[in-house]
Short mmCIF file of C-alpha atoms in Angstrom, two decimals:
data_model
loop_
_atom_site.label_atom_id
_atom_site.label_comp_id
_atom_site.label_asym_id
_atom_site.label_seq_id
_atom_site.Cartn_x
_atom_site.Cartn_y
_atom_site.Cartn_z
CA UNK A 1 -32.95 -23.89 -14.65
CA UNK A 2 -32.25 -20.74 -12.61
CA UNK A 3 -35.06 -21.62 -10.23
CA UNK A 4 -33.13 -24.81 -9.36
CA UNK A 5 -30.00 -22.93 -8.23
CA UNK A 6 -29.09 -23.21 -4.57
CA UNK A 7 -26.97 -20.69 -2.65
CA UNK A 8 -23.80 -22.81 -3.18
CA UNK A 9 -24.58 -22.86 -6.92
CA UNK A 10 -24.73 -19.07 -7.05
CA UNK A 11 -21.51 -18.78 -5.05
CA UNK A 12 -19.72 -21.24 -7.34
CA UNK A 13 -20.95 -19.36 -10.41
CA UNK A 14 -19.57 -16.19 -8.86
CA UNK A 15 -16.14 -17.78 -8.39
CA UNK A 16 -16.12 -19.20 -11.91
CA UNK A 17 -16.87 -15.84 -13.48
CA UNK A 18 -14.32 -14.17 -11.20
CA UNK A 19 -11.75 -16.57 -12.62
CA UNK A 20 -12.85 -16.12 -16.24
CA UNK A 21 -12.78 -12.35 -15.77
CA UNK A 22 -9.24 -12.60 -14.42
CA UNK A 23 -8.18 -14.67 -17.44
CA UNK A 24 -9.63 -12.10 -19.84
CA UNK A 25 -8.33 -9.03 -18.01
CA UNK A 26 -4.85 -10.43 -17.38
CA UNK A 27 -4.52 -11.54 -21.01
CA UNK A 28 -5.64 -8.15 -22.31
CA UNK A 29 -3.37 -6.11 -20.00
CA UNK A 30 -0.43 -8.49 -20.55
CA UNK A 31 -0.71 -8.01 -24.31
CA UNK A 32 -0.88 -4.24 -23.91
CA UNK A 33 2.08 -4.15 -21.50
CA UNK A 34 4.00 -6.85 -23.41
CA UNK A 35 4.64 -8.73 -20.20
CA UNK A 36 2.57 -10.91 -17.93
CA UNK A 37 0.43 -8.95 -15.48
CA UNK A 38 -1.51 -10.70 -12.73
CA UNK A 39 -4.37 -8.24 -13.01
CA UNK A 40 -6.82 -7.39 -10.28
CA UNK A 41 -7.38 -6.37 -6.70
CA UNK A 42 -6.73 -9.85 -5.31
CA UNK A 43 -3.45 -11.77 -5.45
CA UNK A 44 -5.16 -14.93 -6.66
CA UNK A 45 -6.67 -15.49 -10.13
CA UNK A 46 -10.00 -13.86 -9.35
CA UNK A 47 -11.57 -10.54 -10.30
CA UNK A 48 -14.65 -9.90 -8.14
CA UNK A 49 -15.96 -7.13 -10.42
CA UNK A 50 -16.48 -9.68 -13.22
CA UNK A 51 -18.08 -12.21 -10.92
CA UNK A 52 -20.39 -9.55 -9.52
CA UNK A 53 -21.14 -8.27 -13.01
CA UNK A 54 -22.00 -11.75 -14.30
CA UNK A 55 -24.38 -12.46 -11.40
CA UNK A 56 -25.90 -9.00 -11.80
CA UNK A 57 -26.51 -9.71 -15.48
CA UNK A 58 -27.95 -13.19 -14.87
CA UNK A 59 -30.35 -11.96 -12.19
CA UNK A 60 -31.38 -8.68 -13.90
CA UNK A 61 -32.19 -10.35 -17.23
CA UNK A 62 -34.40 -13.09 -15.78
CA UNK A 63 -37.67 -11.23 -16.60
CA UNK A 64 -36.62 -10.51 -20.22
CA UNK A 65 -34.97 -13.78 -21.23
CA UNK A 66 -35.42 -14.46 -24.92
CA UNK A 67 -35.76 -10.80 -25.87
CA UNK A 68 -32.26 -9.94 -27.14
CA UNK A 69 -32.66 -6.13 -27.34
CA UNK A 70 -34.14 -5.91 -23.83
CA UNK A 71 -31.52 -8.30 -22.46
CA UNK A 72 -28.80 -6.14 -24.00
CA UNK A 73 -30.29 -2.97 -22.51
CA UNK A 74 -31.06 -4.38 -19.04
CA UNK A 75 -27.69 -6.12 -18.69
CA UNK A 76 -25.81 -3.08 -19.96
CA UNK A 77 -27.52 -0.70 -17.51
CA UNK A 78 -27.31 -2.98 -14.45
CA UNK A 79 -23.63 -3.87 -14.98
CA UNK A 80 -22.70 -0.25 -15.71
CA UNK A 81 -24.38 0.91 -12.49
CA UNK A 82 -22.46 -1.79 -10.62
CA UNK A 83 -19.16 -0.68 -12.17
CA UNK A 84 -19.82 2.97 -11.30
CA UNK A 85 -20.75 2.23 -7.69
CA UNK A 86 -17.77 -0.12 -7.24
CA UNK A 87 -15.32 2.40 -8.70
CA UNK A 88 -16.69 5.28 -6.62
CA UNK A 89 -16.69 3.29 -3.37
CA UNK A 90 -13.16 1.97 -3.92
CA UNK A 91 -11.78 5.43 -4.67
CA UNK A 92 -13.55 6.95 -1.67
CA UNK A 93 -12.23 4.19 0.56
CA UNK A 94 -8.68 3.74 -0.79
CA UNK A 95 -8.11 7.15 -2.48
CA UNK A 96 -6.88 5.25 -5.57
CA UNK A 97 -8.56 4.23 -8.81
CA UNK A 98 -7.81 0.74 -10.08
CA UNK A 99 -9.29 1.75 -13.45
CA UNK A 100 -9.78 5.19 -14.93
CA UNK A 101 -11.80 6.13 -18.02
CA UNK A 102 -11.17 9.88 -17.74
CA UNK A 103 -9.56 9.97 -21.19
CA UNK A 104 -12.33 7.91 -22.80
CA UNK A 105 -15.22 9.27 -24.87
CA UNK A 106 -18.40 10.04 -22.93
CA UNK A 107 -17.10 9.03 -19.52
CA UNK A 108 -18.82 9.79 -16.22
CA UNK A 109 -16.34 10.87 -13.54
CA UNK A 110 -13.87 8.40 -15.01
CA UNK A 111 -15.70 5.41 -13.49
CA UNK A 112 -17.66 4.41 -16.59
CA UNK A 113 -17.62 5.33 -20.27
CA UNK A 114 -19.54 4.61 -23.44
CA UNK A 115 -17.21 1.87 -24.68
CA UNK A 116 -17.25 -0.04 -21.37
CA UNK A 117 -21.04 0.28 -21.21
CA UNK A 118 -21.42 -1.19 -24.68
CA UNK A 119 -19.00 -3.96 -23.74
CA UNK A 120 -21.23 -4.83 -20.79
CA UNK A 121 -24.18 -5.05 -23.16
CA UNK A 122 -22.30 -7.37 -25.49
CA UNK A 123 -21.09 -9.37 -22.50
CA UNK A 124 -24.69 -9.75 -21.37
CA UNK A 125 -25.64 -11.57 -24.59
CA UNK A 126 -22.46 -13.68 -24.54
CA UNK A 127 -22.88 -14.66 -20.89
CA UNK A 128 -26.59 -15.47 -20.95
CA UNK A 129 -26.79 -17.15 -24.36
CA UNK A 130 -23.30 -18.67 -24.77
CA UNK A 131 -20.99 -18.98 -21.76
CA UNK A 132 -23.53 -19.63 -19.06
CA UNK A 133 -25.21 -22.38 -21.09
CA UNK A 134 -22.07 -24.51 -20.87
CA UNK A 135 -21.09 -23.42 -17.37
CA UNK A 136 -24.58 -24.12 -16.06
CA UNK A 137 -24.63 -27.53 -17.72
CA UNK A 138 -21.26 -28.42 -16.17
CA UNK A 139 -22.09 -27.21 -12.67
CA UNK A 140 -25.56 -28.71 -12.54
CA UNK A 141 -24.13 -32.12 -13.44
CA UNK A 142 -22.00 -32.04 -10.31
CA UNK A 143 -23.25 -33.68 -7.16
CA UNK A 144 -24.46 -31.07 -4.69
CA UNK A 145 -21.90 -32.34 -2.16
CA UNK A 146 -19.10 -31.61 -4.66
CA UNK A 147 -20.48 -28.11 -5.14
CA UNK A 148 -20.60 -27.59 -1.38
CA UNK A 149 -17.04 -28.87 -0.92
CA UNK A 150 -15.78 -26.63 -3.72
CA UNK A 151 -17.46 -23.62 -2.12
CA UNK A 152 -16.13 -24.55 1.34
CA UNK A 153 -12.59 -24.77 -0.01
CA UNK A 154 -12.66 -21.68 -2.21
CA UNK A 155 -14.50 -19.34 0.16
CA UNK A 156 -11.91 -19.12 2.98
CA UNK A 157 -9.08 -18.98 0.44
CA UNK A 158 -10.59 -16.09 -1.47
CA UNK A 159 -11.72 -14.41 1.77
CA UNK A 160 -8.17 -14.52 3.15
CA UNK A 161 -6.87 -13.10 -0.13
CA UNK A 162 -9.46 -10.34 0.02
CA UNK A 163 -8.55 -9.41 3.62
CA UNK A 164 -4.84 -9.28 2.76
CA UNK A 165 -5.43 -7.17 -0.34
CA UNK A 166 -7.86 -4.91 1.53
CA UNK A 167 -5.25 -4.27 4.25
CA UNK A 168 -2.60 -3.59 1.59
CA UNK A 169 -4.88 -1.02 -0.04
CA UNK A 170 -5.48 0.66 3.33
CA UNK A 171 -1.72 0.80 3.98
CA UNK A 172 -1.22 2.36 0.57
CA UNK A 173 -3.91 4.94 1.34
CA UNK A 174 -2.34 5.78 4.73
CA UNK A 175 1.09 6.13 3.09
CA UNK A 176 -0.30 8.57 0.54
CA UNK A 177 -2.06 10.65 3.20
CA UNK A 178 1.02 10.77 5.46
CA UNK A 179 3.29 11.66 2.56
CA UNK A 180 1.06 14.59 1.61
CA UNK A 181 0.98 15.78 5.23
CA UNK A 182 4.76 15.88 5.39
CA UNK A 183 4.87 17.70 2.05
CA UNK A 184 2.35 20.28 3.29
CA UNK A 185 4.32 20.84 6.50
CA UNK A 186 7.51 21.34 4.53
CA UNK A 187 5.82 23.83 2.19
CA UNK A 188 4.50 25.84 5.16
CA UNK A 189 7.97 26.15 6.69
CA UNK A 190 9.44 27.23 3.36
CA UNK A 191 6.69 29.85 3.04
CA UNK A 192 7.55 31.12 6.56
CA UNK A 193 11.21 31.30 5.58
CA UNK A 194 10.42 33.31 2.44
CA UNK A 195 8.11 35.66 4.37
CA UNK A 196 10.77 36.24 7.02
CA UNK A 197 13.41 37.00 4.40
CA UNK A 198 11.06 39.52 2.77
CA UNK A 199 10.40 41.18 6.14
CA UNK A 200 14.12 41.39 6.93
CA UNK A 201 14.79 42.97 3.55
CA UNK A 202 12.05 45.52 4.24
CA UNK A 203 13.53 46.37 7.63
CA UNK A 204 17.00 46.67 6.13
CA UNK A 205 15.73 49.05 3.44
CA UNK A 206 13.84 51.08 6.06
CA UNK A 207 16.92 51.42 8.28
CA UNK A 208 19.05 52.34 5.30
CA UNK A 209 16.59 55.10 4.42
CA UNK A 210 16.67 56.41 8.00
CA UNK A 211 20.50 56.43 7.99
CA UNK A 212 20.56 58.23 4.63
CA UNK A 213 18.13 60.85 5.96
CA UNK A 214 20.30 61.37 9.03
CA UNK A 215 23.39 61.89 6.89
CA UNK A 216 21.56 64.37 4.66
CA UNK A 217 20.47 66.35 7.73
CA UNK A 218 24.07 66.39 8.92
CA UNK A 219 25.28 67.67 5.57
CA UNK A 220 22.69 70.47 5.68
CA UNK A 221 23.90 71.51 9.10
CA UNK A 222 27.47 71.42 7.83
CA UNK A 223 26.47 73.70 4.94
CA UNK A 224 24.80 76.13 7.36
CA UNK A 225 27.89 76.14 9.52
CA UNK A 226 30.08 76.88 6.50
CA UNK A 227 27.83 79.86 5.65
CA UNK A 228 28.13 81.17 9.16
CA UNK A 229 31.88 80.68 8.94
CA UNK A 230 32.05 82.77 5.78
CA UNK A 231 30.01 85.65 7.29
CA UNK A 232 32.65 86.73 9.74
CA UNK A 233 36.35 86.18 9.33
CA UNK A 234 36.94 87.26 12.90
CA UNK A 235 35.00 84.21 14.07
CA UNK A 236 36.87 81.76 11.88
CA UNK A 237 38.69 80.01 14.65
CA UNK A 238 35.62 79.82 16.87
CA UNK A 239 33.29 78.59 14.07
CA UNK A 240 35.92 76.14 12.93
CA UNK A 241 36.04 74.62 16.36
CA UNK A 242 32.24 74.60 16.63
CA UNK A 243 31.94 73.11 13.17
CA UNK A 244 34.51 70.45 13.93
CA UNK A 245 32.79 69.56 17.19
CA UNK A 246 29.38 69.45 15.48
CA UNK A 247 30.67 67.31 12.65
CA UNK A 248 32.44 65.01 15.08
CA UNK A 249 29.32 64.71 17.22
CA UNK A 250 27.10 63.99 14.21
CA UNK A 251 29.58 61.50 12.78
CA UNK A 252 29.67 59.74 16.13
CA UNK A 253 25.87 59.61 16.28
CA UNK A 254 25.66 58.29 12.74
CA UNK A 255 28.33 55.71 13.42
CA UNK A 256 26.69 54.69 16.70
CA UNK A 257 23.21 54.35 15.17
CA UNK A 258 24.59 52.51 12.15
CA UNK A 259 26.50 50.16 14.43
CA UNK A 260 23.51 49.61 16.71
CA UNK A 261 21.22 49.04 13.72
CA UNK A 262 23.70 46.68 12.10
CA UNK A 263 24.12 44.67 15.29
CA UNK A 264 20.37 44.64 15.95
CA UNK A 265 19.52 43.60 12.42
CA UNK A 266 22.22 40.93 12.45
CA UNK A 267 20.90 39.56 15.73
CA UNK A 268 17.33 39.50 14.38
CA UNK A 269 18.46 37.83 11.18
CA UNK A 270 20.60 35.28 12.96
CA UNK A 271 17.89 34.45 15.47
CA UNK A 272 15.18 34.15 12.80
CA UNK A 273 17.35 32.16 10.43
CA UNK A 274 18.46 29.86 13.24
CA UNK A 275 14.84 29.10 14.07
CA UNK A 276 13.93 28.53 10.44
CA UNK A 277 17.03 26.43 9.83
CA UNK A 278 16.22 24.28 12.83
CA UNK A 279 12.62 23.74 11.72
CA UNK A 280 13.68 23.05 8.15
CA UNK A 281 16.35 20.63 9.27
CA UNK A 282 13.93 18.73 11.49
CA UNK A 283 11.33 18.57 8.71
CA UNK A 284 13.87 17.49 6.09
CA UNK A 285 15.10 14.78 8.44
CA UNK A 286 11.55 13.55 9.06
CA UNK A 287 10.77 13.77 5.36
CA UNK A 288 13.92 11.84 4.48
CA UNK A 289 13.27 9.22 7.14
CA UNK A 290 9.69 8.83 5.97
CA UNK A 291 10.72 8.48 2.32
CA UNK A 292 13.29 5.87 3.29
CA UNK A 293 10.69 4.07 5.36
CA UNK A 294 8.30 4.08 2.40
CA UNK A 295 11.05 2.81 0.13
CA UNK A 296 12.10 -0.06 2.37
CA UNK A 297 8.95 -0.99 4.29
CA UNK A 298 6.63 -1.97 1.44
CA UNK A 299 4.94 -5.19 2.33
CA UNK A 300 4.89 -7.84 -0.32
CA UNK A 301 1.12 -7.48 -0.62
CA UNK A 302 1.35 -3.70 -1.19
CA UNK A 303 3.95 -4.13 -3.92
CA UNK A 304 1.80 -6.82 -5.47
CA UNK A 305 -1.26 -4.56 -5.41
CA UNK A 306 0.55 -1.87 -7.38
CA UNK A 307 2.03 -4.39 -9.81
CA UNK A 308 -1.42 -5.85 -10.46
CA UNK A 309 -2.81 -2.42 -11.24
CA UNK A 310 -0.13 -0.69 -13.37
CA UNK A 311 -2.58 1.92 -14.66
CA UNK A 312 -3.94 2.84 -11.24
CA UNK A 313 -4.13 6.57 -10.49
CA UNK A 314 -4.89 8.81 -7.53
CA UNK A 315 -6.66 12.12 -8.08
CA UNK A 316 -6.22 13.11 -4.43
CA UNK A 317 -2.50 12.34 -4.10
CA UNK A 318 -1.00 12.65 -7.59
CA UNK A 319 2.58 13.55 -6.61
CA UNK A 320 2.74 11.15 -3.68
CA UNK A 321 1.29 8.30 -5.73
CA UNK A 322 3.79 8.90 -8.53
CA UNK A 323 6.58 8.90 -5.95
CA UNK A 324 5.35 5.65 -4.42
CA UNK A 325 5.23 3.99 -7.84
CA UNK A 326 8.78 5.18 -8.52
CA UNK A 327 9.87 3.77 -5.17
CA UNK A 328 8.21 0.50 -6.16
CA UNK A 329 10.20 0.41 -9.40
CA UNK A 330 13.43 1.00 -7.49
CA UNK A 331 12.51 -1.67 -4.96
CA UNK A 332 11.76 -4.19 -7.71
CA UNK A 333 15.10 -3.42 -9.33
CA UNK A 334 16.84 -4.08 -6.01
CA UNK A 335 15.00 -7.38 -5.67
CA UNK A 336 15.99 -8.43 -9.20
CA UNK A 337 19.63 -7.62 -8.48
#
């Protein structure tokens, strides 16, 4: 009967399997989450990966129909390749994984795994020898005009849903990228602040060492002067005056240099800290404004996309994605209240 399929027939089969895939996936995830989850990339009750997988299986197994082992193998391989390509393209495009098999046994980059591959093989036999027999019989009984009308009605509806969901995924990607950029900018400024503090501490230690050395030199000169004073009692008054003048001069120099150094270091510190504080303040303000914008400016479609994919992950933006999901939870709580 496959040779009798027209293009509208294939399109209608695609939509039917998209719907059946959504029923299966939503039921499975809802049971696991213990609440209803409208699973999938689209808002409507359609999962394109299942529709694409079913058509891939039906077309790939045409040459080996009737041979169960070969049908199992061909359908398993073709559907698994489709799942891998779809997962890789979606992650490259949106920077987010709607499904992730990284913790599964014998997975390949988290896009496919042994259990999902075997499931595709089992699904191949079920689709070709069980489900499609009844679906084909039902569809082929319909008048071709009914099939065409059904396709004409469903196609723009699903296309509009796809465009909306695609835009929501792009907005989510842009939010993740922007959030990471702000985080990186903030980290750079904090690193500059820490480096400047370390440099100021080094300068302070260096100046302290110079002051200590100056004082030690002064004490040595004082000791020499005392020795000279003890050598001749007749010069006591003169050496006392010289010693007092020398000590006073050295004390003045030490006090002057210490004061100049203290003022200079304070000015450097204040100037550097003022610049860092200003940059930090501006970045914190931008970061806060951006976080608030993320929290309040979620479109309904973006929130729906995250709700429909509760196990979605992002390898490229782990912290930002976790933060966005937390913001979503807070937003949903506000809506419920």
